[in-house]
Amino acid sequence: MSASIRPMEPRHLREVLEIERSSFASPWTEGAFLSECDTGPDREWVVIESPWGVLGYAGVAIMVDEAHVMNVAVREDARHAGLGLALMSHIIEAAALRGGVRMTLEVRPSNEAATALYERLGMTAAGLRPGYYSDVGEDALVMWSEDLCSEEMLELRRSLAEEAARSLGAFEGVVPSRPTGLAGMPGDDLVLAIETSCDETAAAVLRGGREVLSSVVASQVDFHARFGGVVPEIASRKHTEAIVGVVDEALERAGVDLADLDAIGVTHGPGLIGALVVGLSYAKGLAFATGLPLVGVNHMEGHIFANLLADPELEPPMVALLVSGGHTSLVHVPAWGEYEVLGSTLDDAAGEAFDKVAKVLGLGYPGGPAISRLAAEGDAEAIRFPRAMMDSGDYDFSLSGLKTAVINHVRHEREAGRQIDLADLAASFQAAVVDVQVAKSVRAAKEHGVSTFCIGGGVAANPVLREALREALAAEGVRLSVPPFELCTDNAAMIGAAAHFRFWRGERLEPSAEGVSDLKLG
Ligand code: KG4
Ligand code: ZN
């Protein structure tokens, strides 16, 4: 990932204005940019585009043989990385190509860094323009270059061009100055989030990353139920049919227009590739049409952020147990946005085990809710199912053996002509899953010395798991945070919460980004 110089387009203006306002006491207005930045034979306006958003911009106007630098700025968190030099080298080259011979610009004499940069570019002080900066009545220093086409200037530009290209290519982001905590996150930004990683088409609008103004989830469960699981081709087709209506409804319920939004967040992995692509393409289209910044969210990070929506005080360091239809992992979260996966399932995910066992028992799809309802009536100690990897000493899980044990038990009982008590079976199976998850969760919390633990994913809606975890963690002095039931299963509100955080940190999805079915956390 690196930065590159591109022509300025209207879609850049929102970010350009943000940089302009935070850089100058008398910033240009949006109208001024719109009327000026139309690249033509007598002018050139460019931005530095990067995965972290627009990092700077510059514009030059050329009248006959005189070029005048209209505006130059670099985003505050991207300064001191050679980007100003890259912008100015580009602008000088563009001016020379358009027939500019002399070049002038105004700079505040107090801005020593800028003055030094222009000197490096071969410009010299030509005089003062009194009271030019009306905000403080400061004089402007006029700098100029007498002949952009002289041998000396050409040589200077050649040597600087290499340095400029290196600075752009090697630009590695603004990570050190990015915030990791949530303190100071603006409370009024509006984010539209879109989620289509599996079998729910979802959209939500959030204010300030915490306040859910709307959350629409169109479940496809009925279409997959007859096949006993998610059929990827059906999922993509249903997402395509539903996405427009779901997004419109989310905006309408929130009472906002696209024009009110500050960013669009979208799940770009992990998930079914054909399903991810639908939400991602739609989000890209919206971002392109509106000029809104696009932010990519990892679906599993979304499941962690779902906790924040019910528990605004939630603060890392913490450990999270992520248990869904596709994933089962224990994750150490030292700070928001930083993840260390401690262990995962080696075969089936927890939700998958619930779904497969339910299928064998003829309980339909999805199996989790059906099994947990039945289990509430049964005896968890009726059948002793294996607790795989309970003492393996790591944080990995294995659930396929348990699933086989349940299937064998059912077959055995049927062959013996005995009636199966479904409630006892469901409760015993659930207890075997829960026991291992609780034991490993407690050990992970203790070993990492955290006092906060959170859970996410569809299986986190399981009441027995929630209660068992709460009790076991409390005995170790660890507080358990849980998302509300409706935010455990897939939804876009959780994606919006994570998107808001990443938007605030200045992260952006490149226009060419694709869905990543096995996107890793971290
Ligand atoms: O997070 P989710 O909605 O989708 C994925 O990202 O996979 O999780 C869906 C999974 C399904 O396997 C479903 O059976 C399971 O969550 N699930 C439950 C419960 N509710 C949903 N599993 C156990 N107990 C529940 N109450
Ligand atoms: Zn999920």
mmCIF file of C-alpha atoms and ligand atoms in Angstrom, residues 195 197-200 299-300 303 323-327 350-355 365-373 430 456-463 488-491 494, ligand 1:
data_model
loop_
_atom_site.group_PDB
_atom_site.id
_atom_site.type_symbol
_atom_site.label_atom_id
_atom_site.label_comp_id
_atom_site.label_asym_id
_atom_site.label_seq_id
_atom_site.Cartn_x
_atom_site.Cartn_y
_atom_site.Cartn_z
ATOM 1 C CA GLU A 195 -23.402 -6.321 5.788
ATOM 2 C CA SER A 197 -21.221 -11.768 4.435
ATOM 3 C CA CYS A 198 -23.538 -14.744 4.924
ATOM 4 C CA ASP A 199 -27.308 -15.112 4.770
ATOM 5 C CA GLU A 200 -28.589 -11.825 6.185
ATOM 6 C CA HIS A 299 -17.039 -9.123 10.067
ATOM 7 C CA MET A 300 -15.495 -10.663 13.204
ATOM 8 C CA HIS A 303 -19.067 -9.022 16.334
ATOM 9 C CA VAL A 323 -18.707 -18.107 18.253
ATOM 10 C CA SER A 324 -20.760 -18.065 15.084
ATOM 11 C CA GLY A 325 -21.878 -20.299 12.255
ATOM 12 C CA GLY A 326 -18.525 -19.928 10.534
ATOM 13 C CA HIS A 327 -16.059 -19.164 13.340
ATOM 14 C CA ALA A 350 -19.725 -23.875 17.291
ATOM 15 C CA GLY A 351 -22.794 -22.670 15.382
ATOM 16 C CA GLU A 352 -22.114 -25.225 12.687
ATOM 17 C CA ALA A 353 -22.135 -27.998 15.320
ATOM 18 C CA PHE A 354 -25.501 -26.752 16.621
ATOM 19 C CA ASP A 355 -26.838 -26.640 13.049
ATOM 20 C CA TYR A 365 -32.272 -24.689 10.294
ATOM 21 C CA PRO A 366 -30.765 -22.739 11.992
ATOM 22 C CA GLY A 367 -30.264 -25.219 14.781
ATOM 23 C CA GLY A 368 -28.925 -23.010 17.572
ATOM 24 C CA PRO A 369 -32.174 -21.408 18.675
ATOM 25 C CA ALA A 370 -34.113 -24.706 18.369
ATOM 26 C CA ILE A 371 -31.561 -26.652 20.411
ATOM 27 C CA SER A 372 -31.292 -24.025 23.115
ATOM 28 C CA ARG A 373 -35.100 -23.881 23.454
ATOM 29 C CA GLN A 430 -25.128 -27.987 24.638
ATOM 30 C CA GLY A 456 -19.894 -12.206 19.884
ATOM 31 C CA GLY A 457 -21.474 -14.218 17.079
ATOM 32 C CA GLY A 458 -24.773 -16.058 16.793
ATOM 33 C CA VAL A 459 -23.912 -18.650 19.471
ATOM 34 C CA ALA A 460 -23.308 -15.791 21.928
ATOM 35 C CA ALA A 461 -27.115 -15.542 22.022
ATOM 36 C CA ASN A 462 -27.183 -18.908 23.797
ATOM 37 C CA PRO A 463 -28.495 -18.206 27.321
ATOM 38 C CA CYS A 488 -25.373 -11.418 18.444
ATOM 39 C CA THR A 489 -26.514 -12.774 15.097
ATOM 40 C CA ASP A 490 -25.441 -10.978 11.935
ATOM 41 C CA ASN A 491 -26.513 -7.350 11.616
ATOM 42 C CA MET A 494 -22.164 -3.850 14.673
HETATM 43 O O1 KG4 B 1 -23.081 -14.770 13.626
HETATM 44 P P1 KG4 B 1 -24.124 -15.515 12.887
HETATM 45 O O2 KG4 B 1 -25.481 -14.876 12.728
HETATM 46 O O3 KG4 B 1 -23.647 -15.867 11.434
HETATM 47 C C1 KG4 B 1 -22.312 -16.149 11.141
HETATM 48 O O4 KG4 B 1 -21.512 -15.188 11.037
HETATM 49 O O5 KG4 B 1 -22.025 -17.353 11.011
HETATM 50 O O6 KG4 B 1 -24.276 -16.938 13.597
HETATM 51 C C2 KG4 B 1 -25.234 -17.877 13.190
HETATM 52 C C3 KG4 B 1 -25.074 -19.130 14.028
HETATM 53 C C4 KG4 B 1 -25.922 -20.285 13.517
HETATM 54 O O7 KG4 B 1 -25.102 -21.412 13.390
HETATM 55 C C5 KG4 B 1 -26.958 -20.477 14.620
HETATM 56 O O8 KG4 B 1 -27.376 -21.808 14.773
HETATM 57 C C6 KG4 B 1 -26.217 -20.004 15.839
HETATM 58 O O9 KG4 B 1 -25.471 -18.888 15.381
HETATM 59 N N1 KG4 B 1 -27.106 -19.602 16.935
HETATM 60 C C7 KG4 B 1 -27.130 -20.191 18.144
HETATM 61 C C8 KG4 B 1 -28.165 -19.564 18.881
HETATM 62 N N2 KG4 B 1 -28.710 -18.601 18.096
HETATM 63 C C9 KG4 B 1 -28.045 -18.633 16.914
HETATM 64 N N3 KG4 B 1 -26.409 -21.204 18.655
HETATM 65 C C10 KG4 B 1 -26.666 -21.590 19.896
HETATM 66 N N4 KG4 B 1 -27.634 -21.066 20.659
HETATM 67 C C11 KG4 B 1 -28.402 -20.049 20.201
HETATM 68 N N5 KG4 B 1 -29.369 -19.545 20.980
#
